[in-house]
XYZ file of C-alpha atoms in Angstrom:
693
model
C 64.534 -15.825 19.317
C 61.857 -13.303 18.467
C 60.145 -11.883 21.487
C 56.525 -12.677 21.912
C 54.170 -9.929 23.062
C 50.724 -11.447 23.240
C 47.745 -9.142 23.183
C 44.083 -9.854 23.668
C 42.776 -10.748 20.218
C 39.939 -8.699 18.778
C 36.522 -10.221 19.313
C 34.210 -9.653 16.353
C 31.063 -9.772 18.440
C 30.086 -8.446 21.821
C 30.661 -11.012 24.616
C 26.942 -11.524 25.114
C 26.318 -12.091 21.414
C 29.313 -14.387 21.067
C 28.235 -16.498 24.041
C 24.712 -16.831 22.700
C 26.065 -17.891 19.319
C 28.331 -20.460 20.970
C 25.528 -21.718 23.220
C 23.147 -22.266 20.321
C 25.865 -23.850 18.215
C 26.630 -26.289 21.032
C 22.918 -26.920 21.428
C 22.639 -27.835 17.752
C 25.675 -30.095 18.052
C 24.073 -31.988 20.938
C 20.564 -32.155 19.520
C 21.140 -32.097 15.758
C 18.870 -35.090 15.422
C 15.892 -32.971 16.491
C 16.403 -30.672 13.499
C 16.827 -33.637 11.207
C 13.664 -35.214 12.598
C 11.491 -32.100 12.252
C 12.818 -31.332 8.755
C 12.160 -34.941 7.755
C 8.616 -34.780 9.121
C 8.017 -31.496 7.299
C 9.275 -32.893 4.000
C 7.258 -36.074 4.468
C 4.067 -34.121 5.149
C 4.524 -31.835 2.156
C 5.361 -34.852 -0.002
C 2.129 -36.499 1.082
C 0.193 -33.316 0.263
C 1.956 -33.063 -3.102
C 1.265 -36.633 -4.224
C -2.319 -36.748 -2.951
C -3.321 -33.386 -4.408
C -5.568 -33.827 -7.487
C -4.613 -32.327 -10.862
C -6.301 -28.974 -11.491
C -6.650 -26.840 -14.611
C -6.604 -23.097 -15.134
C -8.435 -20.864 -17.611
C -8.440 -17.055 -17.849
C -10.365 -14.237 -19.476
C -9.631 -10.510 -19.678
C -11.723 -7.325 -19.520
C -10.605 -3.839 -20.548
C -11.892 -0.324 -19.898
C -12.263 1.790 -23.027
C -11.178 5.298 -22.120
C -13.125 6.916 -24.971
C -16.385 5.721 -23.372
C -15.451 6.466 -19.791
C -16.427 10.142 -19.307
C -15.790 11.912 -16.071
C -19.453 11.841 -15.147
C -19.936 8.145 -15.841
C -16.698 7.336 -13.991
C -17.951 9.144 -10.899
C -21.218 7.253 -11.109
C -19.629 3.863 -11.808
C -17.802 3.903 -8.500
C -18.860 6.519 -5.998
C -16.121 5.381 -3.654
C -13.419 6.571 -6.046
C -11.862 3.090 -6.183
C -13.209 1.594 -9.378
C -10.577 -1.094 -9.852
C -10.811 -2.703 -6.405
C -14.600 -2.553 -6.525
C -14.670 -4.332 -9.880
C -12.344 -7.079 -8.599
C -14.522 -7.715 -5.548
C -17.686 -7.760 -7.656
C -16.148 -10.370 -9.955
C -15.579 -12.679 -6.954
C -18.906 -11.963 -5.226
C -21.306 -14.782 -4.364
C -24.052 -13.177 -6.470
C -21.991 -13.383 -9.668
C -20.734 -16.907 -8.904
C -24.213 -18.276 -8.157
C -25.634 -16.745 -11.343
C -22.760 -18.273 -13.338
C -23.504 -21.719 -11.857
C -27.188 -21.357 -12.724
C -26.352 -20.326 -16.301
C -24.118 -23.394 -16.817
C -26.704 -25.686 -15.237
C -29.101 -24.640 -18.014
C -26.590 -24.545 -20.880
C -24.498 -27.688 -20.094
C -26.402 -29.758 -17.537
C -24.131 -32.751 -18.077
C -21.056 -30.861 -16.726
C -20.574 -30.059 -13.054
C -17.679 -29.184 -10.806
C -16.105 -26.667 -8.471
C -14.092 -23.722 -9.791
C -12.148 -21.178 -7.734
C -12.301 -17.661 -9.204
C -9.658 -14.971 -8.682
C -9.373 -11.527 -10.281
C -6.543 -9.035 -10.569
C -5.579 -5.816 -12.338
C -2.411 -5.637 -14.412
C -0.115 -2.871 -13.059
C -0.385 0.498 -14.866
C -3.159 -0.777 -17.169
C -6.965 -0.851 -17.379
C -7.007 -4.623 -17.951
C -8.762 -7.035 -15.564
C -7.767 -10.691 -15.586
C -10.249 -13.312 -14.358
C -8.694 -16.703 -13.506
C -10.535 -19.929 -12.798
C -9.021 -23.118 -11.355
C -10.959 -26.394 -11.380
C -10.632 -30.146 -11.787
C -12.568 -30.445 -15.101
C -10.915 -28.506 -17.955
C -14.000 -27.828 -20.104
C -16.207 -26.900 -17.169
C -13.508 -24.558 -15.873
C -13.348 -22.683 -19.200
C -17.120 -22.408 -19.474
C -17.420 -21.269 -15.871
C -14.915 -18.428 -16.409
C -16.888 -17.212 -19.444
C -20.129 -17.450 -17.473
C -18.657 -15.422 -14.604
C -17.576 -12.641 -16.988
C -20.988 -12.513 -18.692
C -22.895 -12.503 -15.414
C -20.627 -9.810 -14.017
C -21.347 -7.516 -16.982
C -25.087 -8.190 -16.668
C -25.047 -7.537 -12.920
C -23.152 -4.330 -13.578
C -25.687 -3.166 -16.195
C -28.628 -4.018 -13.936
C -26.978 -2.291 -11.027
C -26.471 0.862 -13.089
C -30.101 0.965 -14.137
C -31.421 0.289 -10.660
C -29.030 2.722 -9.066
C -29.806 5.517 -11.544
C -33.512 4.998 -11.023
C -33.200 5.000 -7.249
C -30.929 8.015 -7.221
C -33.127 9.905 -9.702
C -36.199 9.274 -7.583
C -34.393 10.310 -4.438
C -33.151 13.491 -6.122
C -36.651 14.347 -7.329
C -38.000 14.045 -3.790
C -35.209 16.201 -2.436
C -35.706 18.819 -5.172
C -39.430 18.988 -4.446
C -38.820 19.320 -0.718
C -36.221 22.052 -1.216
C -38.490 23.942 -3.657
C -41.271 24.000 -1.075
C -38.849 25.071 1.632
C -37.461 27.842 -0.619
C -40.940 29.197 -1.351
C -41.750 29.261 2.369
C -38.505 31.079 3.181
C -39.108 33.687 0.455
C -42.633 34.259 1.774
C -41.336 34.752 5.323
C -38.694 37.190 4.061
C -41.227 39.269 2.086
C -43.667 39.355 5.003
C -40.919 40.512 7.357
C -39.904 43.324 4.977
C -43.500 44.560 4.690
C -44.202 44.383 8.436
C -41.041 46.168 9.581
C -40.385 48.699 6.759
C -36.738 47.599 6.609
C -35.613 50.580 4.486
C -36.723 52.967 7.238
C -35.219 50.840 10.019
C -31.887 50.484 8.245
C -31.579 54.273 7.821
C -32.879 54.828 11.341
C -30.319 52.427 12.723
C -27.437 54.221 11.008
C -28.594 57.693 12.229
C -29.225 56.448 15.752
C -25.803 54.839 15.905
C -24.116 58.076 14.787
C -26.092 60.186 17.249
C -25.435 57.707 20.079
C -21.725 57.899 19.317
C -21.871 61.711 19.596
C -23.663 61.513 22.935
C -21.064 59.114 24.325
C -18.243 61.413 23.132
C -19.983 64.305 24.893
C -20.334 62.214 28.036
C -16.651 61.322 27.993
C -15.610 64.987 27.634
C -17.829 66.084 30.518
C -16.558 63.264 32.728
C -12.962 64.299 31.984
C -13.755 67.941 32.835
C -15.535 66.926 36.040
C -12.590 64.796 37.095
C -10.249 67.764 36.477
C -12.405 70.149 38.505
C -12.607 67.663 41.375
C -8.891 66.877 41.405
C -7.568 70.508 41.247
C -8.000 73.248 43.862
C -9.611 76.575 42.834
C -6.226 78.308 42.970
C -4.734 75.589 40.721
C -7.617 76.098 38.280
C -6.810 79.817 38.140
C -3.140 79.063 37.573
C -3.681 76.420 34.833
C -6.864 77.261 32.902
C -8.078 74.959 30.089
C -10.491 76.289 27.547
C -13.481 73.977 27.105
C -16.118 74.088 24.389
C -19.595 74.858 25.535
C -21.773 71.790 25.934
C -24.708 71.651 23.580
C -26.951 68.706 22.878
C -26.358 67.341 19.386
C -29.336 66.933 17.105
C -29.865 63.927 14.809
C -28.644 64.668 11.356
C -26.967 67.869 12.460
C -23.798 66.578 14.133
C -21.600 68.269 11.570
C -22.946 71.689 12.560
C -21.405 71.710 16.005
C -21.501 74.897 18.048
C -18.430 77.053 18.151
C -16.141 76.586 21.116
C -16.493 79.212 23.840
C -14.205 80.284 26.636
C -13.872 78.301 29.811
C -16.268 79.025 32.684
C -13.522 80.935 34.585
C -11.721 82.484 31.644
C -12.693 86.063 32.643
C -11.658 85.454 36.240
C -8.407 84.015 34.948
C -7.751 87.235 32.969
C -8.590 89.387 35.974
C -6.525 87.174 38.254
C -3.579 87.397 35.916
C -3.797 91.196 35.550
C -4.250 91.856 39.286
C -1.423 89.445 40.096
C 0.893 91.282 37.692
C -0.099 94.671 39.123
C 0.373 93.425 42.679
C 3.831 92.098 41.864
C 4.724 95.424 40.236
C 3.471 97.514 43.168
C 5.198 95.281 45.698
C 8.441 95.724 43.809
C 8.000 99.534 43.791
C 7.169 99.454 47.486
C 10.326 97.580 48.318
C 12.342 99.970 46.204
C 10.892 103.146 47.775
C 11.249 101.801 51.294
C 14.935 102.340 50.849
C 14.368 106.004 49.956
C 11.309 107.178 51.877
C 10.460 107.002 55.512
C 7.551 104.844 56.588
C 5.225 107.824 57.148
C 5.964 109.402 53.847
C 2.782 110.304 52.025
C 3.729 108.646 48.757
C 4.966 105.523 50.535
C 1.706 105.211 52.454
C -0.251 105.685 49.202
C 1.793 102.900 47.620
C 1.093 100.632 50.620
C -2.620 101.374 50.263
C -2.505 100.378 46.577
C -0.808 97.083 47.430
C -3.432 96.300 50.077
C -6.224 97.188 47.641
C -4.792 94.825 45.000
C -4.529 92.024 47.570
C -8.167 92.492 48.550
C -9.154 92.434 44.900
C -7.148 89.242 44.375
C -8.965 87.563 47.290
C -12.306 88.628 45.827
C -11.355 87.032 42.473
C -10.373 83.796 44.232
C -13.680 83.683 46.101
C -15.546 84.258 42.858
C -13.535 81.397 41.254
C -14.500 79.056 44.094
C -18.162 79.852 43.561
C -17.810 79.502 39.796
C -16.078 76.128 40.150
C -18.815 74.761 42.408
C -21.427 75.978 39.990
C -19.617 74.396 37.055
C -19.364 71.067 38.882
C -23.073 71.136 39.633
C -23.867 71.989 36.018
C -21.692 69.170 34.684
C -23.271 66.653 37.056
C -26.739 67.714 35.952
C -25.714 67.515 32.308
C -24.243 64.025 32.805
C -27.463 62.837 34.412
C -29.421 64.135 31.454
C -26.976 62.513 29.036
C -27.316 59.125 30.757
C -31.056 59.175 30.188
C -30.624 60.179 26.543
C -27.937 57.551 25.939
C -30.143 54.829 27.444
C -33.036 55.822 25.184
C -30.942 55.976 22.015
C -29.161 52.749 22.945
C -32.510 50.954 22.967
C -33.296 52.332 19.530
C -29.933 51.166 18.155
C -30.407 47.677 19.645
C -33.882 47.399 18.192
C -32.623 48.419 14.752
C -29.751 45.921 15.012
C -32.102 43.109 16.033
C -34.424 43.728 13.104
C -31.479 43.911 10.708
C -30.029 40.623 12.097
C -33.375 38.861 11.604
C -33.538 40.266 8.099
C -30.013 39.029 7.294
C -30.838 35.557 8.703
C -33.893 35.246 6.487
C -31.861 36.340 3.479
C -29.116 33.767 4.297
C -31.682 30.967 4.589
C -33.075 31.818 1.183
C -29.578 31.960 -0.384
C -28.497 28.649 1.176
C -31.625 26.802 0.099
C -31.338 28.309 -3.381
C -27.720 27.021 -3.628
C -28.697 23.515 -2.494
C -31.550 23.422 -4.976
C -29.297 24.457 -7.862
C -26.756 21.757 -6.909
C -29.428 19.033 -6.855
C -30.784 20.212 -10.195
C -27.248 19.956 -11.623
C -26.867 16.421 -10.245
C -30.204 15.473 -11.758
C -29.095 16.733 -15.153
C -25.811 14.791 -14.790
C -27.706 11.580 -13.985
C -29.866 12.102 -17.024
C -26.727 12.390 -19.119
C -25.173 9.298 -17.499
C -28.302 7.289 -18.234
C -27.847 7.941 -21.932
C -24.057 7.618 -22.170
C -24.247 4.462 -24.305
C -22.594 1.073 -23.679
C -20.685 0.091 -20.545
C -17.034 1.166 -20.841
C -15.973 -2.253 -19.456
C -15.858 -4.801 -22.327
C -14.483 -8.317 -22.865
C -10.955 -8.261 -24.273
C -10.889 -12.010 -24.935
C -12.947 -14.975 -23.821
C -11.736 -17.732 -21.532
C -8.684 -19.586 -22.776
C -8.395 -23.336 -23.065
C -7.875 -24.811 -19.597
C -4.304 -25.981 -19.074
C -2.872 -28.103 -16.229
C -1.578 -26.142 -13.239
C 1.979 -27.155 -12.165
C 2.031 -29.136 -8.925
C 4.559 -26.746 -7.326
C 7.064 -29.381 -6.235
C 9.761 -26.862 -5.349
C 7.287 -24.798 -3.355
C 6.141 -27.791 -1.325
C 9.719 -28.887 -0.690
C 10.692 -25.411 0.502
C 7.655 -25.236 2.773
C 8.476 -28.621 4.282
C 12.163 -27.773 4.659
C 11.684 -24.305 6.142
C 8.693 -25.298 8.259
C 10.490 -28.323 9.706
C 13.601 -26.267 10.405
C 11.592 -23.540 12.164
C 9.741 -26.077 14.309
C 13.037 -27.766 15.182
C 14.622 -24.443 16.152
C 11.630 -23.619 18.345
C 12.020 -26.962 20.111
C 15.755 -26.329 20.588
C 15.112 -22.849 21.975
C 12.572 -24.264 24.425
C 15.112 -26.885 25.483
C 17.722 -24.164 25.961
C 15.337 -22.078 28.076
C 14.654 -25.058 30.339
C 18.380 -25.938 30.623
C 20.094 -24.034 33.462
C 23.463 -25.768 33.161
C 26.371 -23.348 33.319
C 28.693 -23.237 30.335
C 30.865 -20.119 30.681
C 32.400 -17.787 33.209
C 30.127 -14.999 31.990
C 27.052 -17.028 32.912
C 28.573 -17.831 36.300
C 29.222 -14.156 36.994
C 25.587 -13.445 36.162
C 24.365 -16.183 38.510
C 26.771 -15.977 41.464
C 28.500 -13.249 43.449
C 31.508 -15.454 44.284
C 34.729 -14.835 42.308
C 35.918 -17.285 39.669
C 39.460 -18.196 40.697
C 40.222 -20.504 37.801
C 39.003 -21.837 34.458
C 40.264 -25.328 33.624
C 40.035 -26.204 29.909
C 38.538 -29.446 28.678
C 41.368 -31.832 27.631
C 39.255 -34.899 27.044
C 41.493 -35.888 24.131
C 44.265 -36.734 26.663
C 42.042 -39.023 28.758
C 43.274 -42.623 29.113
C 41.558 -45.802 30.268
C 42.698 -45.137 33.827
C 41.449 -41.570 33.708
C 42.854 -38.127 32.978
C 46.651 -38.066 33.499
C 47.985 -35.780 36.216
C 50.227 -32.835 35.403
C 53.866 -33.585 34.645
C 56.908 -31.362 34.899
C 57.063 -30.915 31.111
C 53.418 -31.376 30.325
C 52.519 -30.730 26.681
C 49.013 -29.623 27.600
C 50.104 -25.999 27.741
C 46.709 -24.363 28.336
C 45.770 -27.028 30.875
C 48.962 -26.569 32.912
C 48.777 -22.784 32.691
C 45.216 -22.740 34.008
C 46.409 -24.422 37.257
C 49.268 -21.953 37.557
C 46.688 -19.176 37.238
C 44.599 -20.849 39.958
C 47.691 -21.071 42.173
C 48.385 -17.346 41.712
C 44.764 -16.482 42.482
C 45.030 -18.306 45.810
C 48.435 -16.900 46.741
C 47.528 -13.299 45.985
C 43.920 -13.416 47.133
C 43.065 -10.118 48.880
C 41.437 -9.783 52.301
C 42.423 -13.310 53.344
C 44.627 -14.479 56.170
C 47.109 -17.309 55.905
C 45.631 -20.144 53.830
C 47.141 -23.382 55.145
C 44.118 -25.681 54.888
C 41.887 -25.708 51.801
C 38.875 -27.910 51.158
C 37.862 -28.676 47.552
C 34.351 -29.909 46.819
C 31.541 -29.782 44.255
C 27.756 -29.785 44.181
C 27.267 -33.208 42.603
C 29.519 -36.155 41.584
C 31.561 -36.318 38.368
C 32.478 -32.627 38.274
C 36.244 -33.304 38.342
C 37.041 -32.110 41.864
C 39.474 -35.001 42.553
C 41.520 -34.213 39.445
C 41.520 -30.501 40.239
C 42.557 -31.133 43.861
C 45.412 -33.397 42.700
C 46.696 -31.023 40.007
C 46.407 -28.010 42.311
C 48.496 -29.866 44.900
C 51.057 -30.748 42.211
C 51.187 -27.095 41.060
C 51.653 -25.840 44.616
C 54.384 -28.391 45.242
C 56.100 -27.335 42.013
C 56.402 -23.852 43.502
C 58.387 -25.306 46.436
C 55.601 -25.551 48.995
C 55.292 -28.557 51.299
C 51.869 -29.861 50.347
C 49.741 -32.578 51.917
C 46.866 -33.904 49.792
C 44.171 -35.731 51.791
C 41.448 -37.861 50.185
C 38.499 -37.078 52.498
C 35.841 -38.575 50.225
C 35.439 -41.623 52.471
C 32.836 -43.251 50.216
C 34.205 -42.854 46.669
C 37.652 -41.308 47.017
C 40.062 -42.363 44.246
C 43.238 -40.298 44.693
C 45.463 -43.309 45.439
C 45.106 -44.840 41.944
C 45.880 -41.446 40.398
C 49.199 -41.246 42.274
C 49.797 -45.013 42.044
C 50.034 -45.405 45.852
C 48.638 -47.842 48.426
C 44.874 -47.382 49.020
C 44.476 -49.953 51.831
C 45.174 -47.564 54.668
C 44.341 -43.891 54.956
C 42.153 -41.194 56.511
C 39.376 -43.515 57.680
C 41.948 -45.457 59.764
C 43.208 -42.192 61.292
C 39.680 -41.026 62.206
C 38.925 -44.362 63.881
C 42.106 -43.973 65.942
C 43.693 -47.109 64.544
C 46.920 -45.418 63.409
C 48.800 -42.177 63.751
C 48.508 -39.885 60.776
C 52.274 -39.888 60.200
C 52.113 -43.629 59.594
C 49.716 -43.299 56.622
C 51.353 -40.331 54.878
C 52.694 -41.581 51.563
C 55.266 -39.844 49.397
C 54.545 -39.294 45.700
C 56.748 -38.934 42.665
C 56.329 -35.166 43.006
C 58.866 -33.652 45.435
C 57.365 -31.927 48.505
C 53.943 -33.478 47.797
C 52.591 -36.111 50.210
C 49.311 -38.015 50.119
C 46.930 -39.500 52.665
C 44.652 -41.914 50.830
C 41.019 -42.589 51.611
C 41.504 -45.864 53.393
C 38.778 -48.479 53.782
C 35.316 -47.410 52.591
C 32.937 -46.513 55.419
C 29.283 -45.551 55.625
C 29.864 -43.596 58.853
C 31.945 -40.830 57.326
C 29.703 -38.105 58.797
C 30.236 -39.375 62.349
C 33.973 -39.801 61.836
C 34.402 -36.258 60.529
C 32.526 -34.862 63.533
C 35.028 -36.267 66.038
C 36.827 -33.605 68.111
C 40.330 -34.778 67.208
C 39.708 -33.669 63.576
C 40.539 -30.090 64.619
C 43.679 -31.319 66.384
C 44.604 -33.251 63.298
C 44.252 -30.110 61.139
C 46.424 -28.135 63.546
C 49.144 -30.783 63.264
C 48.895 -30.639 59.474
C 49.344 -26.860 59.605
C 52.405 -27.243 61.776
C 54.080 -29.741 59.457
C 53.028 -28.536 55.983
C 52.786 -25.264 54.144
C 49.450 -26.244 52.593
C 46.949 -29.028 53.229
C 44.332 -29.777 50.545
C 41.302 -31.940 51.338
C 39.363 -33.608 48.539
C 35.834 -34.171 49.925
C 32.532 -35.670 48.882
C 29.974 -33.665 46.839
C 27.889 -31.332 48.981
C 24.487 -32.605 47.858
C 25.538 -36.287 47.971
C 26.310 -36.427 51.698
C 26.602 -34.239 54.771
C 30.370 -34.886 55.066
C 31.540 -31.685 53.393
C 29.186 -29.214 55.174
C 30.243 -30.859 58.449
C 33.976 -30.626 57.770
C 34.255 -27.332 55.827
C 33.833 -24.847 58.741
C 37.158 -26.085 60.192
C 39.176 -25.011 57.118
C 40.776 -21.705 56.217
C 38.911 -21.704 52.920
C 36.749 -23.767 50.583
C 36.797 -24.026 46.783
C 33.790 -25.338 44.873
C 34.222 -26.933 41.436
C 31.581 -26.336 38.747
C 31.734 -28.410 35.582
C 30.832 -26.536 32.391
C 27.736 -27.766 30.539
C 27.114 -30.266 33.335
C 26.348 -28.530 36.632
C 22.922 -26.995 37.154
C 22.936 -23.385 38.353
C 20.117 -24.239 40.728
C 22.064 -27.103 42.316
C 25.245 -25.030 42.530
C 23.389 -22.214 44.286
C 21.782 -24.695 46.675
C 25.241 -26.076 47.534
C 26.626 -22.601 48.214
C 23.652 -21.799 50.444
C 24.373 -24.975 52.431
C 27.994 -23.915 52.946
C 27.014 -20.402 54.014
C 24.535 -21.809 56.526
C 27.480 -23.631 58.170
C 29.561 -20.400 58.279
C 32.031 -21.712 55.685
C 34.613 -19.342 54.179
C 34.003 -19.845 50.442
C 37.073 -18.543 48.620
C 35.564 -18.836 45.150
C 34.571 -21.078 42.274
C 36.559 -23.144 39.770
C 35.002 -23.664 36.335
C 36.115 -27.063 35.028
C 36.018 -28.572 31.533
C 35.728 -25.217 29.780
C 35.445 -25.437 26.004
C 38.500 -23.643 24.603
C 36.328 -22.276 21.784
C 34.273 -20.351 24.322
C 34.341 -16.600 23.446
C 35.303 -15.571 26.976
C 38.168 -18.107 27.287
C 41.464 -16.806 25.860
C 44.197 -19.246 26.951
C 43.831 -21.299 23.811
C 44.619 -18.256 21.667
C 48.296 -18.300 22.722
C 49.698 -21.790 21.965
C 52.926 -20.353 20.560
C 53.434 -18.348 23.703
C 53.004 -21.412 25.946
C 55.195 -23.529 23.660
C 57.966 -20.982 23.883
């Protein structure tokens, strides 16, 4: 036999997209009649509109622009917005043109009346306008289209004349106003020139600016020299002399004839200082040399000492003279700078005055030039308008008159499509609204989004195997492969559940009736027993329990008799056809199930079950139907809640879980029952060959 290595099949869509597709497909399956109803209503409405709509007729005329008559100037005038075609179309449909056309026909054919709808369009890449008219009376429709075209051309001609006249008059007023303004500006300019002798002031401004620049250069040089004299000591000045040109006030117009540079103020002292220093060094060297030869009182040695002392005194005199000269030079520079500041201030005023007069002169000249330019432009526009007024006929002419009015097709296909598509869209909107208001759970993905509890099992829907007596229980060689495997998976989930102690008593319940908890409890017990466990299945739904018929056992005596104390529990335990699986039926129906389940010996009874069986499974009433389950559940090792796909409301399921948690119940997880095997997130059905093997 070939080995089978199943792998998860590729899913063409994302899980979320696949689930939405499945959900909407199921919605359409359930409510297909809504789509049929809305589509039928849409088709019926459009059919009514189609058969009650009166017959209308269409006539058309065409206009064309002759390029040889449409000069650039007339084109600019014809449509100052630069959008001639759209403007012409709107004018054709304007109320003014339509009312004039009606008045024309009322005079020409008073016996014909009617309503005509006018539309206009431009053929792509052409200069052809098409005017269409649709009306109920063929002859009146044709005449009305012709009248609209004629009135449009007349309105256009009148508009051109009126517009040219208005624009010409406006231009004349503007030209006159600008001419007067130009004359006034020229007069102001001439008067300013005569009053201020602008030729003299322009030359004066240039000379003053040059002279002021020379004064500021002089000031900068003196400030640099003063800073040097103040920063260096007199001895340093003697050691590092810097020749400076003599300061002389520049004269206007004679800056090029600058005075020749002279020696620095201490240049002579520097020469003397240098010579005396050299002589002193020489004599000191001779003195040191002769000290080795002559005795201190030798006449020549004493004469040499006297010379050295004389040179030192002379050197001190030169230094003192340099100190006095430096102070004098500093005082002279400071006085010169003060004088320069006054001169610079005076010449600066003259330069500013010349600049101000020149700026006013330039402003007056600019005003004259600007006004002159505006005047010339308006004169050019006036000449252009004069040319446009005499350009000849309108470039827009009639290409052909209105055609004979022909019947307009009723548009049957169009109406049918509108009814079909409109009805379908309305139906889909209704279905979407129904889906948004429906909170019933249909898949494990939706449950994971709604609840934090784990999903321990997914039981597929095997409604095709249901019989008159109900859904058959699992058999040893059951052909419902996916169905049997789902309970084996549930068994494994319980056996290998992490973070749980020994599970010997399990309670199975649901939020509301008809969710399949009894069948799941029975098949889970059968699956556990098939693994070799000693299992006791107890029907604790004391109002509507029906496990006895499923196992074909006696239903006359059971749990209700035990809780009343009428019999010992061992007396009502019934064997089943499944080895190691025993059953305690419901017993007589009672309306006091809540009180019976609250009796203290219930805990003792559970302890005895634990001692005698590997696993005890209680099938209880729905949580929201009675208080039996919330009362009993805290005494069990764990509780499983069944949720039926496409049946149980998420709101009701959450309310049931909250009730259990309020009673400190250990909720092991959820079981999703009646899962559609075509659900994108359910994969058991994809491996039938594997299960069959």
